Coordinates of C-alpha atoms in Angstrom, one line a residue:
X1 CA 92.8 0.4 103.8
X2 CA 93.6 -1.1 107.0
X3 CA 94.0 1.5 110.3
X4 CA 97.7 0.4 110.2
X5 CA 98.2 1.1 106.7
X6 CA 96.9 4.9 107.2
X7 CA 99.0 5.0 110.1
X8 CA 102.3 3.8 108.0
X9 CA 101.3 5.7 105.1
X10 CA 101.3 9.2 107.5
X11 CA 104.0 8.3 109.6
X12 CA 105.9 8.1 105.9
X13 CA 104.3 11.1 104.8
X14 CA 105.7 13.0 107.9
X15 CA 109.1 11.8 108.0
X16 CA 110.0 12.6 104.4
X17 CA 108.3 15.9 105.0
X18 CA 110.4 15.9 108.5
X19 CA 113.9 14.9 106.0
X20 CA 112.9 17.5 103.3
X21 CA 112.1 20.2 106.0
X22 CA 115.8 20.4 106.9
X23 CA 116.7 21.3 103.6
X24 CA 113.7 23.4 102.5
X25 CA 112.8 25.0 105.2
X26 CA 115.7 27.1 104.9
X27 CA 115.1 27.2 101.6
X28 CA 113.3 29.7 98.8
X29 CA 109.2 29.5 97.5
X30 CA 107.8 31.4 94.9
X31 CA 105.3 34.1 96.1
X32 CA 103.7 36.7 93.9
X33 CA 103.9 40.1 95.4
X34 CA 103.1 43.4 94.3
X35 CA 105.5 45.9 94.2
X36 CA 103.5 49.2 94.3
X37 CA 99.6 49.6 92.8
X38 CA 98.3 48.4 89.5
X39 CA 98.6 44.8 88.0
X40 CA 101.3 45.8 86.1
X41 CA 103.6 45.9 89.3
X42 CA 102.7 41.9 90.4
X43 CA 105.5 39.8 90.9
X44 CA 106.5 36.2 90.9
X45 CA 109.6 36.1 93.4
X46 CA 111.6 33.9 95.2
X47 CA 111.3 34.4 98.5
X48 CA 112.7 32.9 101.4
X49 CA 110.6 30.3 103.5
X50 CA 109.1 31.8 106.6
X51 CA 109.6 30.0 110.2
X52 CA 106.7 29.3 112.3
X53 CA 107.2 31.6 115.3
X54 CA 105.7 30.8 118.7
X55 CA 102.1 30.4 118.4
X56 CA 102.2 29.7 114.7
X57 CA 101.8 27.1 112.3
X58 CA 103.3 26.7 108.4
X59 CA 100.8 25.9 106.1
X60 CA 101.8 24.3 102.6
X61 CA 98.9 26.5 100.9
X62 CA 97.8 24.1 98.1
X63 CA 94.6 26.1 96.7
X64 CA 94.2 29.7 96.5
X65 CA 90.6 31.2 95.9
X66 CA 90.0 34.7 93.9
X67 CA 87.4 37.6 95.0
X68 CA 86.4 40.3 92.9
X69 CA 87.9 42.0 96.1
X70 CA 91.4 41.3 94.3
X71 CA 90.9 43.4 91.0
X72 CA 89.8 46.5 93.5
X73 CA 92.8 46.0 96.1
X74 CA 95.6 45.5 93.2
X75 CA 94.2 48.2 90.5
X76 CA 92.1 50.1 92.8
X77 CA 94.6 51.0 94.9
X78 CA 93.1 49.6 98.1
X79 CA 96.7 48.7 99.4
X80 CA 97.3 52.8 100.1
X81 CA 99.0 53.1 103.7
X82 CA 100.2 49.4 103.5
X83 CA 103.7 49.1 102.8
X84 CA 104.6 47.4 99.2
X85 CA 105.8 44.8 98.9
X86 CA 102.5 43.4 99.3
X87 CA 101.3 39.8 99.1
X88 CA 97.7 39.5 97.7
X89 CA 94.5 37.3 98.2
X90 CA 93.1 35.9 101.6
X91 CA 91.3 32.6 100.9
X92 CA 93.7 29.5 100.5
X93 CA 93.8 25.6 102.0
X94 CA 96.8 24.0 102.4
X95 CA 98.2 21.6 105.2
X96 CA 100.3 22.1 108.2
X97 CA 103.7 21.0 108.0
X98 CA 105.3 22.2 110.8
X99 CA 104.5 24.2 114.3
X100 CA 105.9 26.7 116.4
X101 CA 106.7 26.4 120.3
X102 CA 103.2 26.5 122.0
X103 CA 101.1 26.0 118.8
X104 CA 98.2 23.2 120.3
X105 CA 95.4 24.0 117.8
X106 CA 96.6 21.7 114.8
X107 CA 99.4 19.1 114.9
X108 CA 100.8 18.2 111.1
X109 CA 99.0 16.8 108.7
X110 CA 96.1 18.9 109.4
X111 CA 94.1 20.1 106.5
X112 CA 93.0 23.9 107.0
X113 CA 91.8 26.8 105.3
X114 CA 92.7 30.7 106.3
X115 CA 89.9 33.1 108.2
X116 CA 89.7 35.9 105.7
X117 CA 89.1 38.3 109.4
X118 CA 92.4 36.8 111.3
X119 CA 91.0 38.2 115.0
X120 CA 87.5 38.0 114.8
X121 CA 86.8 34.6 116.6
X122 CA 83.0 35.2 117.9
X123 CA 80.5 38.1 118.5
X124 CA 80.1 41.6 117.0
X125 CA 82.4 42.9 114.8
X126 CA 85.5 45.4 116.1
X127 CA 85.3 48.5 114.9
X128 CA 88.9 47.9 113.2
X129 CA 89.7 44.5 112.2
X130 CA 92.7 42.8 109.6
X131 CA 92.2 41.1 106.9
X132 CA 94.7 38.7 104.9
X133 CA 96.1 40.4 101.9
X134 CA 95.5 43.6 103.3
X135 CA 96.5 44.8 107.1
X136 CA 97.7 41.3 107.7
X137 CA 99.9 39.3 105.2
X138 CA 98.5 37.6 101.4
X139 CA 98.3 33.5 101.2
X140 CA 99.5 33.5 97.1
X141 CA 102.9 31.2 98.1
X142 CA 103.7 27.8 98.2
X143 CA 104.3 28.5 102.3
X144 CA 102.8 30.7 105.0
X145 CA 103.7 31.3 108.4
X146 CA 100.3 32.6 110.6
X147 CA 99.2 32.5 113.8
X148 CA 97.0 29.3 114.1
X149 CA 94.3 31.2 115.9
X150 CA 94.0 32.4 112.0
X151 CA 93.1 28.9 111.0
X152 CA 90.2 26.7 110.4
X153 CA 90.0 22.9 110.0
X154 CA 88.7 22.2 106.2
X155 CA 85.6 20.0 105.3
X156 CA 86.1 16.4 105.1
X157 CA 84.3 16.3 102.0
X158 CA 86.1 19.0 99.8
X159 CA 89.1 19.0 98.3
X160 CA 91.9 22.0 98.9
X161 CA 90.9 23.6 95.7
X162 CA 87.0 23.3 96.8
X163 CA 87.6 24.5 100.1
X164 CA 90.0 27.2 99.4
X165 CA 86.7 29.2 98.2
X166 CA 84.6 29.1 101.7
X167 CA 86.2 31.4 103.9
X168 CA 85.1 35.4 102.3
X169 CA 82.1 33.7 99.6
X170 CA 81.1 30.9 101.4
X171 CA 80.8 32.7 104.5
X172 CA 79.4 35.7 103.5
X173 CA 76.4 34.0 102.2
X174 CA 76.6 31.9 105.6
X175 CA 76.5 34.9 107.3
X176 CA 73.8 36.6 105.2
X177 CA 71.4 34.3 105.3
X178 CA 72.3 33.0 109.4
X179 CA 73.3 35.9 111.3
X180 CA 69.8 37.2 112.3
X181 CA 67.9 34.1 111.9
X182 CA 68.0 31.9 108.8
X183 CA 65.1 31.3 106.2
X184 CA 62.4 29.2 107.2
X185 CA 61.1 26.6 104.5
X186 CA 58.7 28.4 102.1
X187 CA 60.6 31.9 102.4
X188 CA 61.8 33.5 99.3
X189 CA 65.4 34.4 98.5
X190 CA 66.6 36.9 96.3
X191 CA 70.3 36.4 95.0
X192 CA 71.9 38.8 92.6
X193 CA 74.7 37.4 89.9
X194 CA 76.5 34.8 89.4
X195 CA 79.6 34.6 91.5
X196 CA 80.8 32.9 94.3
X197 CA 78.4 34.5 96.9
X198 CA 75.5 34.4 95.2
X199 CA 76.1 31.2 94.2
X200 CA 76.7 29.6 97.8
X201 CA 73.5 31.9 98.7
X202 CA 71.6 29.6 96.1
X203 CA 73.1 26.1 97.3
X204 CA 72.5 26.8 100.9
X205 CA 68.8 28.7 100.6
X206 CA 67.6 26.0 98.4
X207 CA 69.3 23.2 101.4
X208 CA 67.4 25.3 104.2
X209 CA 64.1 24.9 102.3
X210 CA 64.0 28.6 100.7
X211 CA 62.7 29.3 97.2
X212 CA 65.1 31.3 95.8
X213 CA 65.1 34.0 92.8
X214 CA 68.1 34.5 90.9
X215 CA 69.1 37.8 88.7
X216 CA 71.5 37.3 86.3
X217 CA 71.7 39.4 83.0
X218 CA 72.9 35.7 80.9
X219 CA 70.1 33.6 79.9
X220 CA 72.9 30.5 80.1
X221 CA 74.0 31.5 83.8
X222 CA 70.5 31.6 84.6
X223 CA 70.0 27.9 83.2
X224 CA 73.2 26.7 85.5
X225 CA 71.1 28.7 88.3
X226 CA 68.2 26.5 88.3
X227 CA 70.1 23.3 88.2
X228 CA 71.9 24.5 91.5
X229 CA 68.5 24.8 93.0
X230 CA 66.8 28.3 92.5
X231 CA 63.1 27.9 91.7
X232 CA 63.1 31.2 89.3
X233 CA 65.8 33.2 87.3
X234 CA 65.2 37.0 86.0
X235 CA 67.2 38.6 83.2
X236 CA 67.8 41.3 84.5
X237 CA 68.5 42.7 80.9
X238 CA 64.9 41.5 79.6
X239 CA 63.0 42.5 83.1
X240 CA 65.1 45.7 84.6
X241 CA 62.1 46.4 86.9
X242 CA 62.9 43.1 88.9
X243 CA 61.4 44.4 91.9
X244 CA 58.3 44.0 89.9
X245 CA 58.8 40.8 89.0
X246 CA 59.7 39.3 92.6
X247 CA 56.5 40.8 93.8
X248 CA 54.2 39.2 91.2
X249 CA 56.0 36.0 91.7
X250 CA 55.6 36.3 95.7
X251 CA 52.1 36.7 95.0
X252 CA 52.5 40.3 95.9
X253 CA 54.3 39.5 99.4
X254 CA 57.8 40.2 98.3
X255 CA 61.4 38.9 99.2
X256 CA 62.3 38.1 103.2
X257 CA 65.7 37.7 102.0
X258 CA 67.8 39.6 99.6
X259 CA 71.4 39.3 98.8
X260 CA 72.0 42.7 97.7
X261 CA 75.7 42.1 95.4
X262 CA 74.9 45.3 93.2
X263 CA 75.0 48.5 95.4
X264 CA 74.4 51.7 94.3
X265 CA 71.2 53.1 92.7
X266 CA 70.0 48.6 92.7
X267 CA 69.0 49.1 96.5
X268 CA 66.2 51.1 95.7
X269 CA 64.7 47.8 94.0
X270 CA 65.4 45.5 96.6
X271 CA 64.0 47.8 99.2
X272 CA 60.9 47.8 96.9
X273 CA 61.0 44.3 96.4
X274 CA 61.2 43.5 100.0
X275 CA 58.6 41.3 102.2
X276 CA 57.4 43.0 105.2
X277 CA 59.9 42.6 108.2
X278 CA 62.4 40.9 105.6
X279 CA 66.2 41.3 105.1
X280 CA 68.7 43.2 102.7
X281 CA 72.3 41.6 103.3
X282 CA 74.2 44.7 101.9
X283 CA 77.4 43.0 100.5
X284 CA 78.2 44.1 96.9
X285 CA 79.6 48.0 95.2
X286 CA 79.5 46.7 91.7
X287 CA 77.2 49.7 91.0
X288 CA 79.4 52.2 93.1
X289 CA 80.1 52.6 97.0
X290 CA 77.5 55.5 96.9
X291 CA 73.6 54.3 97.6
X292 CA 70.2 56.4 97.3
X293 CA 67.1 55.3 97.4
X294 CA 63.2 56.0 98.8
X295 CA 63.1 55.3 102.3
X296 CA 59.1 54.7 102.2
X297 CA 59.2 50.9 101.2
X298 CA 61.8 50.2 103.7
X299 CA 59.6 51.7 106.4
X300 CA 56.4 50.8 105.6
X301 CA 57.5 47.0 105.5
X302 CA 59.8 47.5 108.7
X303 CA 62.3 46.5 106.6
X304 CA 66.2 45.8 107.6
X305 CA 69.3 46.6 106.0
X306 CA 72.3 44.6 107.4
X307 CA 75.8 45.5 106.4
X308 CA 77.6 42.7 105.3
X309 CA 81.9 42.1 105.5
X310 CA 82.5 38.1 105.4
X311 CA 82.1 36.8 108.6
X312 CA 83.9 35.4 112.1
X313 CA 85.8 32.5 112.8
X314 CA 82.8 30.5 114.5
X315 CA 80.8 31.3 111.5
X316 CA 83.2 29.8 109.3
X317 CA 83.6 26.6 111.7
X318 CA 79.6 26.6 111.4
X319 CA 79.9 26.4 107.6
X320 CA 82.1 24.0 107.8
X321 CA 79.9 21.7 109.5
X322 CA 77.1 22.6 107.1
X323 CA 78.8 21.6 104.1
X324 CA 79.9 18.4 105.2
X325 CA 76.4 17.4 106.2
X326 CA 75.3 18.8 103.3
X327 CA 77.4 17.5 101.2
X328 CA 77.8 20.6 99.2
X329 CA 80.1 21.8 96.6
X330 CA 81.7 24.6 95.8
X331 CA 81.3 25.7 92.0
X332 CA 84.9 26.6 90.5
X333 CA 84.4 27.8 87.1
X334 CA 88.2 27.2 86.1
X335 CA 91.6 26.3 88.2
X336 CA 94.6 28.5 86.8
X337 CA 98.3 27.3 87.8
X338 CA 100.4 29.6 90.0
X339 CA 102.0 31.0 87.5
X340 CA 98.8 32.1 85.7
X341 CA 97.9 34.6 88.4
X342 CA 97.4 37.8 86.0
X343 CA 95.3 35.5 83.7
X344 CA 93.5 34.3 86.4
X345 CA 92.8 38.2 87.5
X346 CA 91.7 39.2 83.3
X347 CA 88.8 35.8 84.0
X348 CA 87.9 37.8 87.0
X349 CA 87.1 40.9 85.3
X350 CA 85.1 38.7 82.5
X351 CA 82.9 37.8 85.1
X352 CA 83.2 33.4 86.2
X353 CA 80.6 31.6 86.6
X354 CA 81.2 30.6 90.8
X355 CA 84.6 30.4 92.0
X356 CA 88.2 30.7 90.5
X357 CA 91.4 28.9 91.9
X358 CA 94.7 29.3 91.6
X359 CA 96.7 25.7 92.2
X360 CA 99.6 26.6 94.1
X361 CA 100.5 22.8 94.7

C-alpha cells in the first residue's frame, strides 16, 4: 500500500468516525457495572457516552484483559469505601477517537493501552496511589473518557486483544525482573504458576538469557512452559519440597531470581531456595495475605525481598519497547465477548493458562 493510500484510507477512517461522532457521542454504550459487592450484583447497562474534558482523551476500548485481581475486588469485597456503582477491570487497548481542549499527548487514531497506576509516571512509589477499577474509574465499556497522562502508546507488533494484557501482568514481571537490575545470562529464574505473570516472567527471562524454572502443579501446563522457553518445570504436586529441587538443579547455588505468585506459608521455600544476594519479587496472596517463615536463609544469603504492585508509566513504555524488539507475544488462553463477562470471571477462578480477554469491539 502506497503512502497515499494509508493517508486516504485514515483521513476516511476519521471522517466517518468525525460524522458518527455527532450522533454517538451523545449517545448510549454498554458498560458492566457493579451495583454493590458480589458477582451476583454485575451489570450490563446502558450508559451514556462520556465527553473528553480538558486534558483528556476518549478511547474506543477494543480489548479488555482479566487479573485474578478481579475475582478478589468484585467477590472479595475490595471495592469497600468506593461508591457503587462501580466499573471493574484496569487493563484495556482501544484507540483514540476524539480529544479534549489541551490534550497534546495522542492525536486520533492513536492506538493505546491504560496504565493500571494512572499517576505514577517515574520513580518510587507514592505512599497512596489510584488504580483503574478501583480509586479511579473501570475500562469494561465500549468508551472511556481519562486523562491522557493515564495512557500509553501500544506495541506495533500486537494486536488490541494482545496488548490489552501488558499493563498489571506484563509489567509486573517487567518490573520484577528490571527494577533492581535484570538477570544476567546464565542466572536462574524461578517462576511460580501459570498465569499471566508468570508467564511473561518466562518469555522475558528466557529473552534476557536466564534459565528459568517453572512450578506448576499440571504436568500439561508444565509442557506448554517449556515450549515458551523455561529450561525446567517442577510439579509442585509430585516435588512439594521445590526448594530442594531448585538447589540440586543450581548445583546447590540456588535461585537469583524468584517470582514469588503464592504468598503465605510458600515464602519460606523461596527464601530457602534462594542464591546468595539473589531476589524474591513478592507479588502473589494465593496462599493468604499473612507470611511466616525462618529468617536464617534470607540472612545468611543476604537475601532480598522486594514488594511487588505492577509498575510506573516509564516501566510500561519500557516494556513496550521490549516487546516490539522482541517480538513477543502475549499468551491469551481464550477471548470471551462483552457480554460473557461473568463467564469470563468462572474461567478465572478455573485457573487459564496466560491471559483472558474480553472483546469489547
Amino acid at each position: 500500500m502506497s503512502p497515499l493510500e494509508k493517508e486516504t484510507r485514515l483521513y476516511i477512517r476519521r471522517a466517518a468516525f468525525t460524522h458518527d461522532a455527532e450522533h454517538t457521542m451523545s449517545g448510549t454504550m454498554k458498560q458492566w457495572r457493579l451495583e454493590q459487592p458480589g458477582r451476583q450484583h454485575l451489570k450490563l447497562a446502558d450508559v451514556e457516552i462520556p465527553r473528553p474534558a480538558a486534558g483528556e482523551v476518549l478511547v474506543r476500548v477494543s480489548a479488555v484483559s482479566l487479573n485474578y485481581r478481579e475475582n478478589l475486588m468484585i467477590d472479595g469485597g475490595g471495592y469497600a469505601g468506593i461508591k457503587e456503582p462501580v466499573v471493574p477491570t484496569s487493563d484495556m487497548a482501544g484507540e483514540v477517537v476524539a480529544t479534549g481542549a489541551g490534550a497534546r499527548r495522542f492525536k486520533e487514531g492513536a492506538r493505546v493501552m491504560a496504565n493500571f497506576q494512572t499517576d505514577w509516571v517515574d520513580g518510587p512509589p507514592q505512599r497512596e496511589m489510584r488504580s483503574l477499577g478501583a480509586s479511579a474509574p473501570g475500562v469494561l465499556a465500549e468508551y472511556v473518557a481519562m486523562p491522557e497522562g493515564w495512557l500509553v502508546a501500544s506495541p506495533t507488533t500486537l494486536d488490541d486483544v494482545q496488548a490489552s494484557t501488558l499493563p498489571c501482568a506484563g509489567l509486573t514481571a517487567w518490573t520484577a525482573l528490571t527494577d533492581l537490575g535484570a538477570p544476567k545470562p546464565g542466572q536462574t529464574v524461578v517462576t511460580q504458576g501459570t498465569g499471566g505473570v508468570s508467564l511473561f516472567a518466562v518469555q522475558l527471562a528466557s529473552a534476557m538469557g536466564a534459565r528459568v524454572i517453572a512450578l506448576s502443579g499440571d504436568e500439561g501446563k508444565l509442557a506448554r512452559v517449556k515450549a515458551l522457553g523455561a529450561a525446567h518445570g517442577l510439579n509442585r504436586r509430585h516435588t512439594p519440597e521445590w526448594d530442594a529441587a531448585v538447589l540440586e538443579l543450581t548445583g546447590g547455588r540456588g535461585a537469583d531470581y524468584i517470582l514469588e505468585l503464592a504468598g503465605g506459608d510458600n515464602l519460606g521455600r523461596s527464601a530457602k531456595a534462594l542464591a546468595p544476594g539473589g531476589r524474591i519479587s513478592l507479588i502473589g496472596v494465593f496462599e493468604g495475605f499473612g507470611v511466616s517463615f525462618p529468617t536464617v536463609p534470607l540472612m545468611q544469603r543476604h537475601g532480598i525481598i522486594q514488594g511487588i504492585f505492577v509498575g510506573h508509566r516509564r516501566g510500561l513504555e519500557e516494556l513496550v519497547r521490549a516487546v516490539d524488539a522482541l517480538a513477543l507475544k502475549p499468551v491469551v488462553d481464550t477471548v470471551y465477548p462483552l457480554a460473557d463477562f461473568p463467564q469470563a470471571l468462572e474461567h478465572l477462578d478455573r485457573g487459564p493458562f496466560g491471559k483472558l480477554v474480553v472483546r469489547v469491539r
